[in-house]
mmCIF file of C-alpha atoms in Angstrom:
data_model
loop_
_atom_site.group_PDB
_atom_site.id
_atom_site.type_symbol
_atom_site.label_atom_id
_atom_site.label_comp_id
_atom_site.label_asym_id
_atom_site.label_seq_id
_atom_site.Cartn_x
_atom_site.Cartn_y
_atom_site.Cartn_z
ATOM 1 C CA MET K 732 -7.300 -3.092 15.091
ATOM 2 C CA PRO K 733 -8.995 -4.493 11.906
ATOM 3 C CA THR K 734 -7.325 -6.872 9.780
ATOM 4 C CA ILE K 735 -6.682 -6.028 6.220
ATOM 5 C CA GLU K 736 -6.002 -9.035 3.491
ATOM 6 C CA VAL K 737 -5.019 -8.226 0.208
ATOM 7 C CA THR K 738 -5.382 -11.002 -2.384
ATOM 8 C CA PRO K 739 -3.858 -10.458 -5.873
ATOM 9 C CA LEU K 740 -6.158 -12.316 -8.441
ATOM 10 C CA GLY K 741 -3.794 -10.951 -11.479
ATOM 11 C CA ALA K 742 -0.714 -9.014 -12.289
ATOM 12 C CA GLY K 743 1.226 -10.017 -9.219
ATOM 13 C CA GLN K 744 4.486 -10.129 -10.806
ATOM 14 C CA ASP K 745 3.394 -9.339 -14.517
ATOM 15 C CA VAL K 746 1.958 -6.424 -16.412
ATOM 16 C CA GLY K 747 -1.493 -7.213 -17.608
ATOM 17 C CA LYS K 748 -4.859 -8.313 -15.636
ATOM 18 C CA SER K 749 -4.470 -6.087 -12.698
ATOM 19 C CA CYS K 750 -7.318 -7.535 -10.195
ATOM 20 C CA ILE K 751 -6.774 -7.292 -6.461
ATOM 21 C CA LEU K 752 -9.168 -8.183 -3.722
ATOM 22 C CA VAL K 753 -9.134 -6.131 -0.505
ATOM 23 C CA SER K 754 -10.774 -7.779 2.589
ATOM 24 C CA LEU K 755 -11.707 -5.262 5.418
ATOM 25 C CA ASN K 756 -14.394 -5.468 8.264
ATOM 26 C CA GLY K 757 -16.342 -8.116 6.487
ATOM 27 C CA LYS K 758 -16.252 -6.281 3.246
ATOM 28 C CA ASN K 759 -14.632 -7.554 -0.168
ATOM 29 C CA ILE K 760 -13.547 -4.920 -2.368
ATOM 30 C CA MET K 761 -12.305 -5.607 -5.683
ATOM 31 C CA LEU K 762 -9.645 -3.238 -7.188
ATOM 32 C CA ASP K 763 -9.631 -3.241 -11.111
ATOM 33 C CA CYS K 764 -10.600 -6.112 -13.287
ATOM 34 C CA GLY K 765 -7.945 -6.161 -15.999
ATOM 35 C CA MET K 766 -7.427 -8.504 -18.838
ATOM 36 C CA HIS K 767 -3.819 -9.841 -19.704
ATOM 37 C CA MET K 768 -3.521 -9.068 -23.516
ATOM 38 C CA GLY K 769 -0.647 -11.718 -23.941
ATOM 39 C CA PHE K 770 -2.919 -14.583 -23.798
ATOM 40 C CA ASP K 771 -6.072 -15.617 -25.940
ATOM 41 C CA ASP K 772 -7.514 -18.153 -23.300
ATOM 42 C CA ASP K 773 -8.785 -18.302 -19.911
ATOM 43 C CA ARG K 774 -5.556 -16.953 -18.567
ATOM 44 C CA ARG K 775 -6.560 -13.734 -20.105
ATOM 45 C CA PHE K 776 -9.061 -12.954 -17.308
ATOM 46 C CA PRO K 777 -8.549 -12.991 -13.459
ATOM 47 C CA ASP K 778 -9.476 -16.662 -11.715
ATOM 48 C CA PHE K 779 -12.291 -15.757 -9.692
ATOM 49 C CA ARG K 780 -12.723 -19.442 -8.512
ATOM 50 C CA TYR K 781 -9.815 -18.628 -6.414
ATOM 51 C CA ILE K 782 -11.965 -16.512 -4.174
ATOM 52 C CA THR K 783 -15.206 -18.266 -4.253
ATOM 53 C CA ASP K 784 -16.983 -21.458 -6.068
ATOM 54 C CA SER K 785 -20.261 -19.656 -5.621
ATOM 55 C CA HIS K 786 -21.749 -16.828 -7.267
ATOM 56 C CA LEU K 787 -19.673 -13.343 -6.928
ATOM 57 C CA ASN K 788 -22.513 -11.096 -5.923
ATOM 58 C CA GLY K 789 -22.502 -13.027 -2.827
ATOM 59 C CA TYR K 790 -19.023 -12.399 -2.049
ATOM 60 C CA ILE K 791 -17.989 -8.978 -3.871
ATOM 61 C CA ASP K 792 -19.350 -5.933 -2.087
ATOM 62 C CA CYS K 793 -18.202 -3.817 -4.936
ATOM 63 C CA VAL K 794 -15.733 -3.011 -7.771
ATOM 64 C CA LEU K 795 -13.375 0.099 -8.061
ATOM 65 C CA ILE K 796 -11.608 0.670 -11.273
ATOM 66 C CA SER K 797 -8.663 3.198 -11.307
ATOM 67 C CA HIS K 798 -8.430 3.903 -14.838
ATOM 68 C CA PHE K 799 -9.431 2.920 -18.492
ATOM 69 C CA HIS K 800 -6.766 0.999 -19.732
ATOM 70 C CA LEU K 801 -7.460 -2.702 -20.809
ATOM 71 C CA ASP K 802 -5.176 -4.251 -18.172
ATOM 72 C CA HIS K 803 -7.181 -2.590 -15.405
ATOM 73 C CA CYS K 804 -11.034 -2.909 -16.481
ATOM 74 C CA GLY K 805 -10.760 -5.080 -20.009
ATOM 75 C CA SER K 806 -12.183 -7.910 -17.761
ATOM 76 C CA LEU K 807 -15.299 -6.051 -16.755
ATOM 77 C CA PRO K 808 -17.592 -7.668 -19.510
ATOM 78 C CA PHE K 809 -16.385 -11.054 -18.767
ATOM 79 C CA MET K 810 -17.196 -10.778 -15.061
ATOM 80 C CA SER K 811 -20.769 -9.160 -15.539
ATOM 81 C CA GLU K 812 -21.907 -11.114 -18.608
ATOM 82 C CA ILE K 813 -20.264 -14.525 -18.180
ATOM 83 C CA VAL K 814 -19.491 -14.755 -14.603
ATOM 84 C CA GLY K 815 -22.667 -13.015 -13.639
ATOM 85 C CA TYR K 816 -21.681 -10.386 -11.425
ATOM 86 C CA ASP K 817 -24.277 -7.633 -11.168
ATOM 87 C CA GLY K 818 -23.074 -5.506 -8.181
ATOM 88 C CA PRO K 819 -21.863 -2.127 -7.964
ATOM 89 C CA ILE K 820 -18.807 -1.037 -10.257
ATOM 90 C CA TYR K 821 -17.307 2.666 -9.351
ATOM 91 C CA MET K 822 -15.081 4.601 -11.389
ATOM 92 C CA THR K 823 -14.397 8.122 -12.280
ATOM 93 C CA HIS K 824 -16.718 9.956 -14.948
ATOM 94 C CA PRO K 825 -13.499 10.585 -17.228
ATOM 95 C CA THR K 826 -12.923 6.722 -17.018
ATOM 96 C CA LYS K 827 -16.363 5.519 -17.774
ATOM 97 C CA ALA K 828 -16.396 8.264 -20.692
ATOM 98 C CA SER K 829 -13.371 6.681 -22.029
ATOM 99 C CA GLY K 830 -15.558 3.712 -23.064
ATOM 100 C CA VAL K 831 -16.155 1.364 -20.120
ATOM 101 C CA GLN K 832 -19.518 -0.174 -20.703
ATOM 102 C CA ILE K 833 -20.992 -2.233 -18.520
#
Protein backbone atom coordinates (compact mmCIF):
# COMPACT_ATOMS: atom_id res chain seq x y z
CA MET A 1 0.00 0.00 0.00
CA PRO A 2 1.44 3.44 -0.92
CA THR A 3 2.38 5.84 1.83
CA ILE A 4 0.88 9.32 1.81
CA GLU A 5 2.82 12.06 3.58
CA VAL A 6 1.14 15.36 4.41
CA THR A 7 3.34 18.33 5.31
CA PRO A 8 1.66 21.62 6.25
CA LEU A 9 3.78 24.57 5.14
CA GLY A 10 1.28 27.08 6.48
CA ALA A 11 -2.08 27.44 8.22
CA GLY A 12 -1.43 24.48 10.50
CA GLN A 13 -3.23 26.07 13.44
CA ASP A 14 -4.01 29.47 12.00
CA VAL A 15 -6.21 31.14 9.39
CA GLY A 16 -4.16 32.24 6.41
CA LYS A 17 -1.20 30.96 4.43
CA SER A 18 -2.88 27.72 3.40
CA CYS A 19 -0.16 25.56 1.87
CA ILE A 20 0.04 21.77 2.17
CA LEU A 21 2.48 19.41 0.50
CA VAL A 22 1.17 15.92 -0.25
CA SER A 23 3.69 13.24 -1.22
CA LEU A 24 2.43 10.05 -2.83
CA ASN A 25 4.17 7.47 -5.03
CA GLY A 26 7.22 9.66 -5.54
CA LYS A 27 5.17 12.73 -6.51
CA ASN A 28 5.00 15.97 -4.52
CA ILE A 29 1.82 17.98 -4.98
CA MET A 30 1.30 21.34 -3.33
CA LEU A 31 -2.28 22.12 -2.35
CA ASP A 32 -2.77 25.90 -2.32
CA CYS A 33 -0.11 28.56 -1.90
CA GLY A 34 -1.65 31.22 0.30
CA MET A 35 -0.40 34.23 2.17
CA HIS A 36 -1.03 35.33 5.75
CA MET A 37 -2.56 38.78 5.74
CA GLY A 38 -1.56 39.48 9.35
CA PHE A 39 2.17 39.80 8.62
CA ASP A 40 4.19 42.14 6.42
CA ASP A 41 7.47 40.25 6.57
CA ASP A 42 8.69 36.77 5.53
CA ARG A 43 6.11 35.14 7.82
CA ARG A 44 3.50 36.18 5.26
CA PHE A 45 4.66 33.42 2.87
CA PRO A 46 5.12 29.66 3.23
CA ASP A 47 8.68 28.70 4.17
CA PHE A 48 9.68 26.56 1.21
CA ARG A 49 13.11 25.93 2.77
CA TYR A 50 11.33 23.51 5.10
CA ILE A 51 10.91 21.04 2.23
CA THR A 52 14.02 21.71 0.13
CA ASP A 53 17.06 23.97 -0.02
CA SER A 54 17.30 23.45 -3.77
CA HIS A 55 15.12 24.78 -6.55
CA LEU A 56 11.40 24.00 -6.15
CA ASN A 57 11.10 22.84 -9.78
CA GLY A 58 13.12 19.76 -8.94
CA TYR A 59 10.94 18.95 -5.94
CA ILE A 60 7.31 19.98 -6.57
CA ASP A 61 5.54 18.21 -9.43
CA CYS A 62 2.53 20.56 -9.52
CA VAL A 63 0.47 23.05 -7.56
CA LEU A 64 -3.32 22.79 -7.17
CA ILE A 65 -5.19 25.95 -6.18
CA SER A 66 -8.59 25.34 -4.57
CA HIS A 67 -10.10 28.82 -4.96
CA PHE A 68 -9.37 32.52 -5.27
CA HIS A 69 -8.90 33.81 -1.75
CA LEU A 70 -5.57 35.38 -0.85
CA ASP A 71 -5.08 32.94 2.00
CA HIS A 72 -5.16 30.14 -0.62
CA CYS A 73 -3.38 31.66 -3.66
CA GLY A 74 -1.78 34.94 -2.54
CA SER A 75 1.77 33.56 -2.45
CA LEU A 76 1.77 32.37 -6.08
CA PRO A 77 3.56 35.51 -7.30
CA PHE A 78 6.17 35.11 -4.54
CA MET A 79 6.66 31.43 -5.36
CA SER A 80 6.91 31.98 -9.13
CA GLU A 81 8.72 35.32 -9.33
CA ILE A 82 10.96 35.37 -6.24
CA VAL A 83 11.50 31.67 -5.45
CA GLY A 84 11.51 30.74 -9.15
CA TYR A 85 8.97 27.93 -9.43
CA ASP A 86 7.85 27.58 -13.05
CA GLY A 87 6.16 24.18 -12.98
CA PRO A 88 2.49 23.44 -13.61
CA ILE A 89 -0.16 25.26 -11.58
CA TYR A 90 -3.74 24.01 -11.87
CA MET A 91 -6.99 25.70 -10.89
CA THR A 92 -10.56 25.87 -12.12
CA HIS A 93 -11.52 28.37 -14.83
CA PRO A 94 -13.61 30.44 -12.38
CA THR A 95 -10.62 30.70 -10.01
CA LYS A 96 -8.34 31.84 -12.82
CA ALA A 97 -10.98 34.29 -14.06
CA SER A 98 -11.23 35.76 -10.55
CA GLY A 99 -7.81 37.27 -10.89
CA VAL A 100 -5.04 34.74 -10.36
CA GLN A 101 -2.22 35.96 -12.58
CA ILE A 102 0.81 33.73 -12.96
